[in-house]
PDB file of C-alpha atoms in Angstrom:
ATOM      1  CA  SER A   1      61.746  31.044  33.693  1.00 41.00           C
ATOM      2  CA  GLN A   2      60.695  33.624  36.670  1.00 47.00           C
ATOM      3  CA  GLN A   3      60.968  37.118  34.942  1.00 56.00           C
ATOM      4  CA  GLY A   4      61.826  38.608  38.547  1.00 67.00           C
ATOM      5  CA  GLU A   5      64.366  38.287  41.305  1.00 79.00           C
ATOM      6  CA  GLU A   6      64.681  39.889  44.131  1.00 82.00           C
ATOM      7  CA  ASP A   7      67.522  40.978  46.673  1.00 83.00           C
ATOM      8  CA  PRO A   8      68.041  40.261  49.354  1.00 89.00           C
ATOM      9  CA  GLN A   9      66.271  36.287  49.438  1.00 90.00           C
ATOM     10  CA  ALA A  10      65.634  37.402  53.070  1.00 94.00           C
ATOM     11  CA  LEU A  11      65.673  40.288  55.855  1.00 95.00           C
ATOM     12  CA  SER A  12      65.787  40.765  58.897  1.00 96.00           C
ATOM     13  CA  ILE A  13      65.775  44.477  61.011  1.00 96.00           C
ATOM     14  CA  GLN A  14      64.381  45.632  63.864  1.00 97.00           C
ATOM     15  CA  GLU A  15      61.340  47.703  64.015  1.00 97.00           C
ATOM     16  CA  GLY A  16      60.981  51.630  63.296  1.00 97.00           C
ATOM     17  CA  GLU A  17      64.132  50.665  60.370  1.00 97.00           C
ATOM     18  CA  ASN A  18      63.584  50.520  56.695  1.00 97.00           C
ATOM     19  CA  ALA A  19      63.691  47.836  54.944  1.00 97.00           C
ATOM     20  CA  THR A  20      65.036  48.019  50.631  1.00 97.00           C
ATOM     21  CA  MET A  21      64.295  45.180  48.804  1.00 96.00           C
ATOM     22  CA  ASN A  22      64.930  44.563  45.022  1.00 95.00           C
ATOM     23  CA  CYS A  23      64.266  43.524  41.637  1.00 94.00           C
ATOM     24  CA  SER A  24      65.390  42.747  38.970  1.00 93.00           C
ATOM     25  CA  TYR A  25      63.720  41.625  35.791  1.00 91.00           C
ATOM     26  CA  LYS A  26      65.167  40.184  32.302  1.00 88.00           C
ATOM     27  CA  THR A  27      62.820  41.462  29.253  1.00 86.00           C
ATOM     28  CA  SER A  28      61.178  44.530  28.673  1.00 87.00           C
ATOM     29  CA  ILE A  29      57.851  45.837  30.478  1.00 88.00           C
ATOM     30  CA  ASN A  30      54.638  47.750  30.807  1.00 87.00           C
ATOM     31  CA  ASN A  31      53.966  47.842  34.409  1.00 89.00           C
ATOM     32  CA  LEU A  32      55.970  46.286  37.144  1.00 91.00           C
ATOM     33  CA  GLN A  33      53.845  45.391  40.251  1.00 93.00           C
ATOM     34  CA  TRP A  34      55.080  44.473  44.216  1.00 95.00           C
ATOM     35  CA  TYR A  35      52.664  42.152  46.525  1.00 95.00           C
ATOM     36  CA  ARG A  36      52.945  41.208  49.710  1.00 97.00           C
ATOM     37  CA  GLN A  37      52.137  37.400  50.918  1.00 96.00           C
ATOM     38  CA  ASN A  38      51.831  36.670  55.001  1.00 93.00           C
ATOM     39  CA  SER A  39      52.830  33.504  55.529  1.00 85.00           C
ATOM     40  CA  GLY A  40      50.048  30.640  54.415  1.00 74.00           C
ATOM     41  CA  ARG A  41      47.214  33.364  52.285  1.00 86.00           C
ATOM     42  CA  GLY A  42      47.387  33.888  49.082  1.00 89.00           C
ATOM     43  CA  LEU A  43      48.983  37.862  48.022  1.00 93.00           C
ATOM     44  CA  VAL A  44      47.946  41.320  48.386  1.00 94.00           C
ATOM     45  CA  HIS A  45      48.658  44.000  46.175  1.00 93.00           C
ATOM     46  CA  LEU A  46      50.873  46.379  47.031  1.00 96.00           C
ATOM     47  CA  ILE A  47      51.134  49.150  44.463  1.00 95.00           C
ATOM     48  CA  LEU A  48      51.907  49.181  40.586  1.00 93.00           C
ATOM     49  CA  ILE A  49      54.093  51.441  38.569  1.00 94.00           C
ATOM     50  CA  ARG A  50      54.467  52.065  35.005  1.00 91.00           C
ATOM     51  CA  SER A  51      57.169  51.947  32.938  1.00 91.00           C
ATOM     52  CA  ASN A  52      56.832  55.297  32.114  1.00 94.00           C
ATOM     53  CA  GLU A  53      57.300  56.324  36.154  1.00 96.00           C
ATOM     54  CA  ARG A  54      60.538  56.649  38.154  1.00 97.00           C
ATOM     55  CA  GLU A  55      59.185  56.433  41.402  1.00 98.00           C
ATOM     56  CA  LYS A  56      55.949  55.684  43.706  1.00 97.00           C
ATOM     57  CA  HIS A  57      53.991  56.642  46.876  1.00 96.00           C
ATOM     58  CA  SER A  58      51.619  54.619  48.986  1.00 95.00           C
ATOM     59  CA  GLY A  59      51.798  55.284  52.575  1.00 96.00           C
ATOM     60  CA  ARG A  60      55.081  54.010  53.803  1.00 97.00           C
ATOM     61  CA  LEU A  61      55.775  52.705  50.774  1.00 98.00           C
ATOM     62  CA  ARG A  62      58.442  54.012  48.371  1.00 98.00           C
ATOM     63  CA  VAL A  63      58.653  52.126  44.639  1.00 98.00           C
ATOM     64  CA  THR A  64      61.636  52.959  41.911  1.00 98.00           C
ATOM     65  CA  LEU A  65      61.799  51.551  38.522  1.00 97.00           C
ATOM     66  CA  ASP A  66      65.173  51.852  36.303  1.00 96.00           C
ATOM     67  CA  THR A  67      63.927  50.408  32.923  1.00 94.00           C
ATOM     68  CA  SER A  68      67.323  51.220  31.575  1.00 95.00           C
ATOM     69  CA  LYS A  69      68.432  48.672  34.742  1.00 95.00           C
ATOM     70  CA  LYS A  70      66.045  46.399  34.527  1.00 94.00           C
ATOM     71  CA  SER A  71      65.065  47.045  37.637  1.00 95.00           C
ATOM     72  CA  SER A  72      62.957  48.118  41.031  1.00 96.00           C
ATOM     73  CA  SER A  73      63.189  48.849  44.884  1.00 97.00           C
ATOM     74  CA  LEU A  74      60.580  48.445  47.239  1.00 97.00           C
ATOM     75  CA  LEU A  75      61.429  50.678  50.488  1.00 98.00           C
ATOM     76  CA  ILE A  76      58.790  50.450  53.824  1.00 98.00           C
ATOM     77  CA  THR A  77      59.853  53.318  55.863  1.00 98.00           C
ATOM     78  CA  ALA A  78      59.556  53.206  59.517  1.00 98.00           C
ATOM     79  CA  SER A  79      58.714  49.374  59.633  1.00 98.00           C
ATOM     80  CA  ARG A  80      56.470  47.595  61.866  1.00 97.00           C
ATOM     81  CA  ALA A  81      56.132  43.793  63.484  1.00 96.00           C
ATOM     82  CA  ALA A  82      53.140  43.624  61.311  1.00 96.00           C
ATOM     83  CA  ASP A  83      55.591  44.014  58.179  1.00 97.00           C
ATOM     84  CA  THR A  84      57.008  40.963  58.698  1.00 97.00           C
ATOM     85  CA  ALA A  85      55.946  38.885  55.498  1.00 97.00           C
ATOM     86  CA  SER A  86      57.432  37.764  52.163  1.00 96.00           C
ATOM     87  CA  TYR A  87      57.395  40.745  49.352  1.00 96.00           C
ATOM     88  CA  PHE A  88      56.988  39.900  45.449  1.00 95.00           C
ATOM     89  CA  CYS A  89      57.816  41.535  42.346  1.00 94.00           C
ATOM     90  CA  ALA A  90      55.760  41.160  39.338  1.00 92.00           C
ATOM     91  CA  THR A  91      55.695  42.018  35.557  1.00 89.00           C
ATOM     92  CA  ASP A  92      53.700  41.831  32.928  1.00 82.00           C
ATOM     93  CA  ARG A  93      56.573  41.065  30.262  1.00 71.00           C
ATOM     94  CA  GLY A  94      55.862  43.488  27.783  1.00 60.00           C
ATOM     95  CA  GLY A  95      52.281  44.158  27.271  1.00 59.00           C
ATOM     96  CA  GLY A  96      51.270  40.643  27.624  1.00 65.00           C
ATOM     97  CA  PHE A  97      48.226  39.232  29.817  1.00 70.00           C
ATOM     98  CA  LYS A  98      50.513  36.825  32.237  1.00 77.00           C
ATOM     99  CA  THR A  99      52.181  38.499  35.306  1.00 83.00           C
ATOM    100  CA  ILE A 100      55.169  36.715  35.999  1.00 85.00           C
ATOM    101  CA  PHE A 101      56.607  36.729  40.380  1.00 88.00           C
ATOM    102  CA  GLY A 102      60.116  36.658  41.486  1.00 88.00           C
ATOM    103  CA  ALA A 103      61.044  34.363  44.208  1.00 89.00           C
ATOM    104  CA  GLY A 104      60.457  36.655  46.780  1.00 92.00           C
ATOM    105  CA  THR A 105      61.747  38.623  49.477  1.00 94.00           C
ATOM    106  CA  ARG A 106      61.230  37.186  53.055  1.00 95.00           C
ATOM    107  CA  LEU A 107      61.281  40.043  55.226  1.00 97.00           C
ATOM    108  CA  PHE A 108      61.044  39.376  59.181  1.00 97.00           C
ATOM    109  CA  VAL A 109      60.627  42.979  61.593  1.00 97.00           C
ATOM    110  CA  LYS A 110      61.714  42.507  65.192  1.00 96.00           C
ATOM    111  CA  ALA A 111      59.859  44.091  67.813  1.00 92.00           C
TER     112      ALA A 111
ATOM    113  CA  ASP B   1      33.325  42.774  49.664  1.00 63.00           C
ATOM    114  CA  ALA B   2      34.192  41.622  45.876  1.00 80.00           C
ATOM    115  CA  ARG B   3      37.183  38.495  46.663  1.00 92.00           C
ATOM    116  CA  VAL B   4      38.750  35.329  44.782  1.00 96.00           C
ATOM    117  CA  THR B   5      36.601  32.331  46.397  1.00 97.00           C
ATOM    118  CA  GLN B   6      38.752  28.945  46.188  1.00 98.00           C
ATOM    119  CA  THR B   7      37.582  25.701  47.576  1.00 97.00           C
ATOM    120  CA  PRO B   8      39.005  23.496  49.149  1.00 97.00           C
ATOM    121  CA  ARG B   9      40.916  25.313  51.618  1.00 96.00           C
ATOM    122  CA  ASP B  10      42.665  21.774  52.187  1.00 97.00           C
ATOM    123  CA  LYS B  11      42.953  18.625  50.442  1.00 98.00           C
ATOM    124  CA  VAL B  12      44.967  15.027  50.814  1.00 98.00           C
ATOM    125  CA  THR B  13      44.814  12.253  48.867  1.00 97.00           C
ATOM    126  CA  GLU B  14      46.229   9.469  48.110  1.00 97.00           C
ATOM    127  CA  MET B  15      48.633   9.458  44.506  1.00 97.00           C
ATOM    128  CA  GLY B  16      46.481   8.207  41.440  1.00 97.00           C
ATOM    129  CA  GLN B  17      43.328  10.011  42.597  1.00 98.00           C
ATOM    130  CA  GLU B  18      41.821  12.960  40.756  1.00 98.00           C
ATOM    131  CA  VAL B  19      41.521  16.433  42.220  1.00 98.00           C
ATOM    132  CA  THR B  20      39.747  19.306  41.319  1.00 98.00           C
ATOM    133  CA  MET B  21      40.222  22.643  42.835  1.00 98.00           C
ATOM    134  CA  ARG B  22      37.625  25.107  42.283  1.00 98.00           C
ATOM    135  CA  CYS B  23      37.514  29.186  41.923  1.00 98.00           C
ATOM    136  CA  GLN B  24      35.206  31.766  41.478  1.00 98.00           C
ATOM    137  CA  PRO B  25      36.657  35.043  40.166  1.00 97.00           C
ATOM    138  CA  ILE B  26      35.628  38.665  41.616  1.00 96.00           C
ATOM    139  CA  LEU B  27      32.386  39.208  39.181  1.00 94.00           C
ATOM    140  CA  GLY B  28      33.428  41.700  35.801  1.00 91.00           C
ATOM    141  CA  HIS B  29      37.193  40.341  36.554  1.00 93.00           C
ATOM    142  CA  ASN B  30      37.300  38.456  32.976  1.00 90.00           C
ATOM    143  CA  THR B  31      40.892  37.290  33.233  1.00 92.00           C
ATOM    144  CA  VAL B  32      41.911  34.411  35.629  1.00 94.00           C
ATOM    145  CA  PHE B  33      45.187  33.173  36.164  1.00 94.00           C
ATOM    146  CA  TRP B  34      46.203  29.897  38.532  1.00 96.00           C
ATOM    147  CA  TYR B  35      49.771  29.465  40.038  1.00 95.00           C
ATOM    148  CA  ARG B  36      51.308  26.772  41.511  1.00 96.00           C
ATOM    149  CA  GLN B  37      53.419  27.776  44.905  1.00 95.00           C
ATOM    150  CA  THR B  38      56.465  25.563  46.161  1.00 93.00           C
ATOM    151  CA  MET B  39      59.312  26.366  48.494  1.00 88.00           C
ATOM    152  CA  MET B  40      61.370  24.926  45.845  1.00 87.00           C
ATOM    153  CA  GLN B  41      59.618  26.673  42.664  1.00 87.00           C
ATOM    154  CA  GLY B  42      58.395  29.760  44.182  1.00 89.00           C
ATOM    155  CA  LEU B  43      55.317  30.726  42.168  1.00 91.00           C
ATOM    156  CA  GLU B  44      54.447  29.549  39.164  1.00 92.00           C
ATOM    157  CA  LEU B  45      52.100  30.709  36.798  1.00 92.00           C
ATOM    158  CA  LEU B  46      49.939  27.383  35.156  1.00 94.00           C
ATOM    159  CA  ALA B  47      47.391  28.992  33.286  1.00 93.00           C
ATOM    160  CA  TYR B  48      44.967  31.851  32.334  1.00 89.00           C
ATOM    161  CA  PHE B  49      42.041  33.073  30.945  1.00 92.00           C
ATOM    162  CA  ARG B  50      40.891  35.160  29.449  1.00 90.00           C
ATOM    163  CA  ASN B  51      37.353  36.040  28.844  1.00 90.00           C
ATOM    164  CA  ARG B  52      37.025  32.720  29.747  1.00 91.00           C
ATOM    165  CA  ALA B  53      39.642  31.486  27.013  1.00 91.00           C
ATOM    166  CA  PRO B  54      42.698  29.548  27.418  1.00 89.00           C
ATOM    167  CA  LEU B  55      45.275  31.938  26.404  1.00 87.00           C
ATOM    168  CA  ASP B  56      48.446  30.402  27.619  1.00 84.00           C
ATOM    169  CA  ASP B  57      48.470  26.911  29.705  1.00 84.00           C
ATOM    170  CA  SER B  58      52.479  26.633  28.971  1.00 85.00           C
ATOM    171  CA  GLY B  59      53.349  26.240  32.872  1.00 86.00           C
ATOM    172  CA  MET B  60      51.121  23.444  33.242  1.00 90.00           C
ATOM    173  CA  PRO B  61      52.046  19.679  32.749  1.00 87.00           C
ATOM    174  CA  LYS B  62      50.038  18.658  29.782  1.00 87.00           C
ATOM    175  CA  ASP B  63      49.771  15.346  30.973  1.00 92.00           C
ATOM    176  CA  ARG B  64      47.820  15.507  33.901  1.00 96.00           C
ATOM    177  CA  PHE B  65      46.900  19.085  34.381  1.00 96.00           C
ATOM    178  CA  SER B  66      43.463  20.406  32.660  1.00 96.00           C
ATOM    179  CA  ALA B  67      41.858  23.802  33.340  1.00 96.00           C
ATOM    180  CA  GLU B  68      38.780  25.276  32.465  1.00 95.00           C
ATOM    181  CA  MET B  69      36.257  27.943  32.965  1.00 95.00           C
ATOM    182  CA  PRO B  70      32.417  26.263  32.029  1.00 94.00           C
ATOM    183  CA  ASP B  71      31.320  29.845  32.672  1.00 93.00           C
ATOM    184  CA  ALA B  72      32.474  33.272  34.227  1.00 92.00           C
ATOM    185  CA  THR B  73      31.876  32.471  38.063  1.00 95.00           C
ATOM    186  CA  LEU B  74      33.810  28.905  37.591  1.00 97.00           C
ATOM    187  CA  ALA B  75      37.453  27.696  37.098  1.00 97.00           C
ATOM    188  CA  THR B  76      38.461  24.916  37.854  1.00 97.00           C
ATOM    189  CA  LEU B  77      41.941  23.259  37.784  1.00 97.00           C
ATOM    190  CA  LYS B  78      42.157  19.455  37.607  1.00 97.00           C
ATOM    191  CA  ILE B  79      44.603  17.001  37.973  1.00 97.00           C
ATOM    192  CA  GLN B  80      44.112  13.202  37.007  1.00 97.00           C
ATOM    193  CA  PRO B  81      46.140  11.116  38.364  1.00 97.00           C
ATOM    194  CA  SER B  82      47.651  13.372  41.367  1.00 97.00           C
ATOM    195  CA  GLU B  83      51.419  12.781  41.855  1.00 97.00           C
ATOM    196  CA  PRO B  84      53.223  13.120  45.270  1.00 97.00           C
ATOM    197  CA  ARG B  85      55.162  16.169  43.407  1.00 96.00           C
ATOM    198  CA  ASP B  86      52.262  18.364  43.200  1.00 97.00           C
ATOM    199  CA  SER B  87      51.934  18.872  46.565  1.00 97.00           C
ATOM    200  CA  ALA B  88      51.778  22.324  46.460  1.00 97.00           C
ATOM    201  CA  VAL B  89      49.216  25.516  47.666  1.00 97.00           C
ATOM    202  CA  TYR B  90      47.336  26.328  44.542  1.00 98.00           C
ATOM    203  CA  PHE B  91      46.235  29.865  44.415  1.00 97.00           C
ATOM    204  CA  CYS B  92      44.147  31.071  41.872  1.00 97.00           C
ATOM    205  CA  ALA B  93      43.685  34.722  41.293  1.00 95.00           C
ATOM    206  CA  SER B  94      41.510  37.395  38.158  1.00 94.00           C
ATOM    207  CA  SER B  95      42.112  40.942  36.940  1.00 91.00           C
ATOM    208  CA  ALA B  96      39.989  42.980  35.239  1.00 88.00           C
ATOM    209  CA  GLU B  97      42.901  43.881  33.173  1.00 74.00           C
ATOM    210  CA  PRO B  98      45.982  42.757  33.195  1.00 64.00           C
ATOM    211  CA  GLY B  99      49.031  44.025  33.283  1.00 61.00           C
ATOM    212  CA  ASN B 100      47.359  47.236  33.823  1.00 67.00           C
ATOM    213  CA  THR B 101      45.851  46.284  37.434  1.00 76.00           C
ATOM    214  CA  GLU B 102      46.115  44.420  40.626  1.00 86.00           C
ATOM    215  CA  ALA B 103      45.298  40.497  40.412  1.00 90.00           C
ATOM    216  CA  PHE B 104      43.191  39.678  43.265  1.00 93.00           C
ATOM    217  CA  PHE B 105      44.060  36.624  44.996  1.00 95.00           C
ATOM    218  CA  GLY B 106      42.341  33.764  46.391  1.00 96.00           C
ATOM    219  CA  GLN B 107      43.391  32.134  49.719  1.00 96.00           C
ATOM    220  CA  GLY B 108      45.051  28.880  48.656  1.00 97.00           C
ATOM    221  CA  THR B 109      44.318  25.695  47.787  1.00 97.00           C
ATOM    222  CA  ARG B 110      46.815  23.318  49.506  1.00 97.00           C
ATOM    223  CA  LEU B 111      47.378  19.985  48.192  1.00 98.00           C
ATOM    224  CA  THR B 112      49.003  17.566  49.790  1.00 98.00           C
ATOM    225  CA  VAL B 113      49.369  13.996  48.141  1.00 98.00           C
ATOM    226  CA  VAL B 114      50.390  10.976  49.779  1.00 97.00           C
TER     227      VAL B 114
END
């Protein structure tokens, strides 16, 4: 079974708006990562947050992690049409070498 | 420009045929993952290797799938015999320090079994 579950499954917003995606996981983790996938292409790493971190920023991305709730959120501010993609969270299942992905959120940004 | 290279990009084959997918991980990365992506199942971890040794292939159907790393620059995923339900995009990814750093993905092999 997959470790992470993203919510919502799909999100449609206007350019300039903020997009928030959530991820919940089941077991303890050391790290949580967010990836992006453009249609038909490989995944690209966006950001990694460690279990002892609560918030991390990278450009227009802001990731939060709440280990007590086993959840994370990815916020994309001032979205652009080019942000249209699927976004996945991935976890390491408590320190193992496995990187397990959730089902993803499909984001569509309308110009 | 370091990248993970997968070949072929697309493969159409008839049911029952053998399929071999190849992956060249980024030089220096010691962990290699194989994932399968379908609309229904999403991204499934099939197998992963660390320092060329298979650590976990529990996600892989053992009767028809096999994964190997003949050397540090080549990982292979083989399906024999192939079935229509194997149709998917297969991704290889490599990582320098799995769990602590990012995984770099190849562009995938789109497999269609007819």
